[in-house]
XYZ file of C-alpha atoms in Angstrom:
336
model
C -26.407 -13.980 6.524
C -26.831 -17.763 6.722
C -27.466 -17.919 2.964
C -24.425 -15.744 2.255
C -22.190 -17.946 4.404
C -23.570 -21.091 2.791
C -22.994 -19.791 -0.735
C -19.452 -18.692 0.094
C -18.665 -22.139 1.524
C -20.015 -23.739 -1.655
C -17.915 -21.545 -3.954
C -14.722 -20.831 -2.007
C -12.015 -23.446 -1.367
C -10.408 -21.385 1.376
C -11.728 -20.587 4.830
C -15.120 -18.967 5.386
C -15.558 -17.729 8.928
C -18.825 -16.341 10.276
C -18.345 -17.347 13.910
C -18.467 -14.582 16.568
C -14.813 -15.035 17.508
C -13.518 -14.504 13.971
C -15.800 -11.538 13.373
C -14.620 -9.939 16.619
C -10.960 -10.591 15.779
C -11.323 -8.891 12.410
C -13.409 -5.989 13.707
C -10.402 -3.749 14.347
C -6.855 -3.043 13.254
C -4.023 -1.047 14.839
C -6.371 1.947 15.140
C -9.048 2.861 17.690
C -11.832 2.075 15.230
C -14.069 -0.983 15.413
C -16.684 -2.355 13.023
C -17.823 -5.950 13.196
C -17.782 -7.506 9.698
C -20.469 -9.833 8.427
C -17.881 -12.505 7.861
C -14.322 -13.312 6.889
C -13.000 -15.091 3.807
C -9.429 -16.389 3.713
C -8.996 -17.269 0.017
C -6.820 -20.254 -0.840
C -5.709 -18.608 -4.086
C -6.220 -15.509 -6.183
C -8.888 -17.317 -8.202
C -10.583 -18.258 -4.939
C -10.818 -14.578 -4.065
C -12.437 -13.900 -7.432
C -15.154 -16.405 -6.508
C -15.671 -14.710 -3.152
C -16.140 -11.320 -4.832
C -18.667 -12.879 -7.231
C -20.717 -14.192 -4.303
C -20.616 -10.802 -2.573
C -21.850 -9.223 -5.792
C -24.672 -11.752 -5.997
C -25.824 -10.830 -2.481
C -25.052 -7.096 -2.894
C -22.691 -7.212 0.095
C -19.741 -4.827 0.484
C -16.244 -6.214 0.889
C -12.719 -5.034 1.495
C -9.234 -6.514 1.428
C -7.137 -6.798 4.577
C -3.353 -6.987 4.752
C -1.441 -7.219 8.009
C -3.986 -5.225 10.018
C -1.425 -2.527 10.826
C -3.476 0.432 9.576
C -3.778 3.363 11.983
C -6.912 5.026 10.584
C -9.439 2.195 10.468
C -8.759 1.143 6.865
C -9.236 -2.525 7.807
C -12.589 -1.941 9.514
C -15.811 -2.461 7.592
C -19.200 -4.050 8.120
C -18.981 -6.157 4.936
C -16.943 -9.227 4.074
C -13.234 -9.141 4.908
C -10.790 -10.767 2.466
C -7.654 -11.781 4.367
C -4.907 -12.499 1.823
C -2.053 -13.035 4.270
C -2.489 -16.740 5.099
C -2.371 -18.305 1.629
C -1.887 -15.649 -1.080
C 1.645 -14.661 -0.138
C 3.764 -15.857 -3.045
C 6.646 -14.199 -4.846
C 5.726 -15.241 -8.382
C 8.740 -13.992 -10.334
C 11.723 -11.642 -10.236
C 13.210 -9.809 -13.216
C 16.713 -8.860 -12.113
C 17.471 -6.884 -15.264
C 14.356 -4.722 -15.025
C 14.474 -4.826 -11.213
C 10.831 -5.813 -10.836
C 8.919 -8.479 -8.931
C 5.492 -10.022 -9.452
C 3.772 -10.774 -6.129
C 0.480 -11.761 -4.579
C -1.065 -9.190 -2.230
C -0.713 -11.167 1.001
C 3.075 -11.347 1.100
C 4.561 -9.377 4.006
C 7.356 -6.902 3.384
C 10.172 -8.449 5.439
C 9.674 -12.002 4.122
C 9.566 -10.604 0.595
C 12.796 -8.672 1.093
C 14.423 -11.797 2.536
C 13.566 -13.618 -0.704
C 14.765 -10.719 -2.837
C 18.068 -10.370 -0.975
C 19.594 -13.262 -2.927
C 19.187 -11.081 -6.019
C 20.667 -8.032 -4.295
C 17.297 -6.263 -4.493
C 14.596 -5.019 -2.123
C 11.391 -3.007 -1.916
C 12.387 0.617 -1.263
C 9.424 1.626 0.900
C 9.741 0.549 4.545
C 6.892 1.393 6.938
C 7.578 0.972 10.643
C 5.416 -2.197 10.573
C 7.654 -3.825 7.937
C 7.681 -7.177 9.736
C 3.971 -7.768 9.186
C 2.535 -5.220 6.726
C 1.689 -6.786 3.363
C 2.325 -5.522 -0.145
C -1.427 -5.426 -0.747
C -1.926 -3.261 2.317
C 0.974 -1.039 1.305
C -0.637 -0.561 -2.101
C -3.998 0.133 -0.484
C -2.530 2.806 1.800
C 0.142 4.101 -0.599
C 2.681 3.414 2.127
C 6.135 4.930 2.291
C 7.569 5.036 5.813
C 10.713 6.887 6.788
C 12.299 6.009 3.425
C 9.969 8.322 1.480
C 12.683 10.876 0.764
C 14.803 8.225 -0.946
C 12.298 5.864 -2.559
C 8.963 7.663 -2.616
C 5.563 6.067 -2.050
C 4.182 2.733 -3.277
C 2.572 4.598 -6.173
C 6.108 5.445 -7.290
C 7.082 1.755 -7.283
C 4.049 0.125 -8.886
C 4.479 -0.982 -12.499
C 1.100 -2.603 -13.098
C -1.729 -4.250 -11.193
C -4.069 -7.121 -11.889
C -7.408 -5.899 -10.574
C -10.967 -7.116 -10.140
C -13.888 -4.718 -10.115
C -16.990 -5.396 -8.039
C -18.987 -6.072 -11.194
C -16.534 -8.768 -12.321
C -14.042 -7.136 -14.694
C -10.630 -8.777 -14.264
C -7.758 -7.063 -16.066
C -4.213 -5.731 -15.852
C -3.794 -1.971 -15.630
C -0.854 0.399 -15.912
C 0.182 3.397 -18.012
C -1.208 3.579 -21.544
C -0.682 5.875 -24.509
C -3.358 7.255 -26.809
C -3.064 4.365 -29.254
C -3.661 1.815 -26.499
C -6.545 3.887 -25.171
C -8.214 3.881 -28.588
C -7.693 0.121 -28.871
C -9.428 -0.421 -25.511
C -12.347 1.760 -26.611
C -12.634 -0.128 -29.905
C -12.926 -3.452 -28.054
C -15.910 -2.100 -26.131
C -17.300 -3.684 -22.991
C -16.915 -2.804 -19.343
C -13.204 -1.968 -19.525
C -13.827 0.541 -22.319
C -16.589 2.171 -20.292
C -14.370 2.498 -17.233
C -11.446 3.940 -19.179
C -13.726 6.384 -20.967
C -15.145 7.472 -17.619
C -11.694 8.002 -16.127
C -10.560 9.993 -19.155
C -13.700 12.151 -19.026
C -13.223 12.774 -15.287
C -9.613 13.769 -15.842
C -10.420 16.082 -18.744
C -13.267 17.778 -16.867
C -11.002 18.701 -13.944
C -7.691 18.853 -15.784
C -6.793 22.415 -14.785
C -7.763 21.881 -11.139
C -5.726 18.673 -10.871
C -2.641 20.293 -12.383
C -2.921 23.415 -10.284
C -4.169 22.202 -6.920
C -2.704 18.749 -6.248
C 0.112 19.259 -3.706
C 3.540 18.170 -4.911
C 4.969 16.729 -1.724
C 6.843 13.429 -1.236
C 4.390 11.914 1.246
C 1.020 12.890 -0.198
C -0.908 9.692 0.481
C -4.448 10.912 1.182
C -7.230 10.968 -1.381
C -7.255 9.484 -4.866
C -4.264 9.907 -7.190
C -6.128 11.700 -9.949
C -2.896 13.339 -11.054
C -1.684 9.900 -12.232
C -4.283 10.144 -15.003
C -2.729 13.302 -16.458
C -1.303 12.996 -19.995
C 2.192 13.834 -18.757
C 1.909 10.953 -16.249
C 1.031 8.456 -18.970
C -2.620 8.024 -17.954
C -1.403 5.485 -15.380
C -4.446 3.671 -14.009
C -2.343 1.494 -11.689
C -0.839 4.511 -9.932
C -4.291 6.119 -9.753
C -5.612 3.072 -7.864
C -2.770 2.910 -5.327
C -3.946 4.431 -2.060
C -7.642 3.853 -2.749
C -7.887 1.593 0.336
C -9.998 -1.136 -1.296
C -12.767 1.326 -2.187
C -12.423 0.998 -5.979
C -11.029 -2.420 -6.912
C -9.666 -5.637 -5.454
C -5.962 -6.057 -6.238
C -5.141 -9.642 -7.224
C -1.463 -9.371 -8.189
C 1.074 -6.578 -8.416
C 4.243 -5.935 -10.371
C 6.482 -3.558 -8.430
C 9.853 -1.904 -8.967
C 12.779 -2.859 -6.763
C 15.954 -1.070 -5.697
C 19.474 -2.372 -5.017
C 20.281 -3.451 -1.475
C 22.779 -1.151 0.240
C 23.994 -3.182 3.227
C 26.254 -0.588 4.873
C 24.350 1.740 7.213
C 25.037 4.669 9.522
C 22.626 6.599 11.750
C 22.843 10.204 12.880
C 20.484 11.529 15.580
C 20.117 15.322 15.754
C 18.670 17.084 18.805
C 16.693 20.373 18.687
C 14.963 22.683 21.198
C 11.567 21.538 19.845
C 10.016 19.563 16.990
C 9.269 22.727 14.978
C 12.981 23.592 14.849
C 13.688 20.020 13.793
C 11.139 20.306 10.975
C 12.775 23.536 9.788
C 15.987 21.597 9.158
C 14.403 18.799 7.119
C 15.045 20.394 3.691
C 18.718 20.881 4.523
C 19.079 17.328 5.844
C 17.243 15.872 2.837
C 19.748 17.589 0.554
C 22.332 15.018 1.700
C 20.250 12.110 0.295
C 19.515 10.006 3.395
C 17.760 6.669 2.835
C 15.566 7.259 5.885
C 14.490 10.382 7.759
C 12.162 10.405 10.746
C 11.162 13.005 13.325
C 10.449 12.430 17.025
C 8.908 14.854 19.497
C 9.148 15.052 23.270
C 5.598 13.777 23.715
C 6.468 10.421 22.151
C 9.768 10.166 23.995
C 8.053 11.209 27.234
C 5.547 8.367 26.858
C 8.423 5.957 26.281
C 9.961 7.112 29.576
C 6.651 6.832 31.470
C 6.065 3.293 30.202
C 9.738 2.403 30.752
C 10.090 1.329 27.133
C 13.267 1.347 25.055
C 15.171 2.835 27.975
C 18.614 2.275 26.438
C 17.624 4.004 23.208
C 15.913 6.919 24.954
C 18.884 7.554 27.219
C 21.194 7.762 24.213
C 19.224 10.573 22.571
C 21.048 13.916 22.422
C 19.705 16.796 24.505
C 16.546 18.397 23.164
C 12.772 18.204 22.864
C 12.699 17.315 19.179
C 14.879 14.966 17.168
C 15.654 13.911 13.608
C 16.854 10.376 12.989
C 18.825 10.323 9.738
C 20.063 7.120 8.138
C 22.547 6.819 5.279
C 23.377 3.731 3.224
C 25.970 2.560 0.745
C 27.420 -0.617 -0.684
C 30.490 -0.376 1.559
C 30.858 0.856 5.131
C 33.881 3.002 4.235
C 31.757 5.205 1.981
C 28.589 5.539 4.036
């Protein structure tokens, strides 16, 4: 480990932390899982992160990217090297107001990004509950959506293209491609051609299973997005990589779609005898196009009461043991 740390400090301009305190701090996230990493790298730039990956490859050491550390299932926990993008690689690189897209680095947090985008009347549609601190890179890794999934879908629905780095050193932009572009990539040869050929072969081998068995639900965020490789989906490698939780590539930059800001808001809270009855009403409620829809059960509310948290909000809930919180938005308060 001493040699690994020394080589990283020689090659990386950012921070290289192998002290016990840093390793302990990065050993967990918002989940109950804990794995102490070998070390932590805080890259000073995207190119700095590329150097860190090269050193990990040289020493055959696993690595994973970390966003805001808000994951609930241990996605930020690993025994390898942690790449923390949030301190330095948090820039909004460009905004295209006509196409409604933004080019960002992975460490930028959602709320600060939306504050920057507000001057253009645009925002990121997906809004997890941890929007103050979750990063775009983490949202891409987890295919985040939040309560706004009904309106804006998942991060895989918003990604346009990704600049990625594979463990063996291939750095490239990926997105949807047609057959002509696929043939051009194959003709160029090299590692990218081999990867694209492998993905196409995997898709073709299981084509019928993917079309038949992949569940078509708004919040399907588990597993790999193999259905994004289908011909009718444009063989979209970027969408296929969203949600892979740093297991396949390192994301260096991302171009994402934006939506118009709708500043006027109204909230309706519906009470039900239990959470199952509330869930039964979701299709009917969704038919009215809310921008956010979230369910609460009596267990969660009961814990809030026990801990004496959010007392004012809890006391204002309508009678019931299950609730739907439904938010609507518009450009003007008179129409919301």
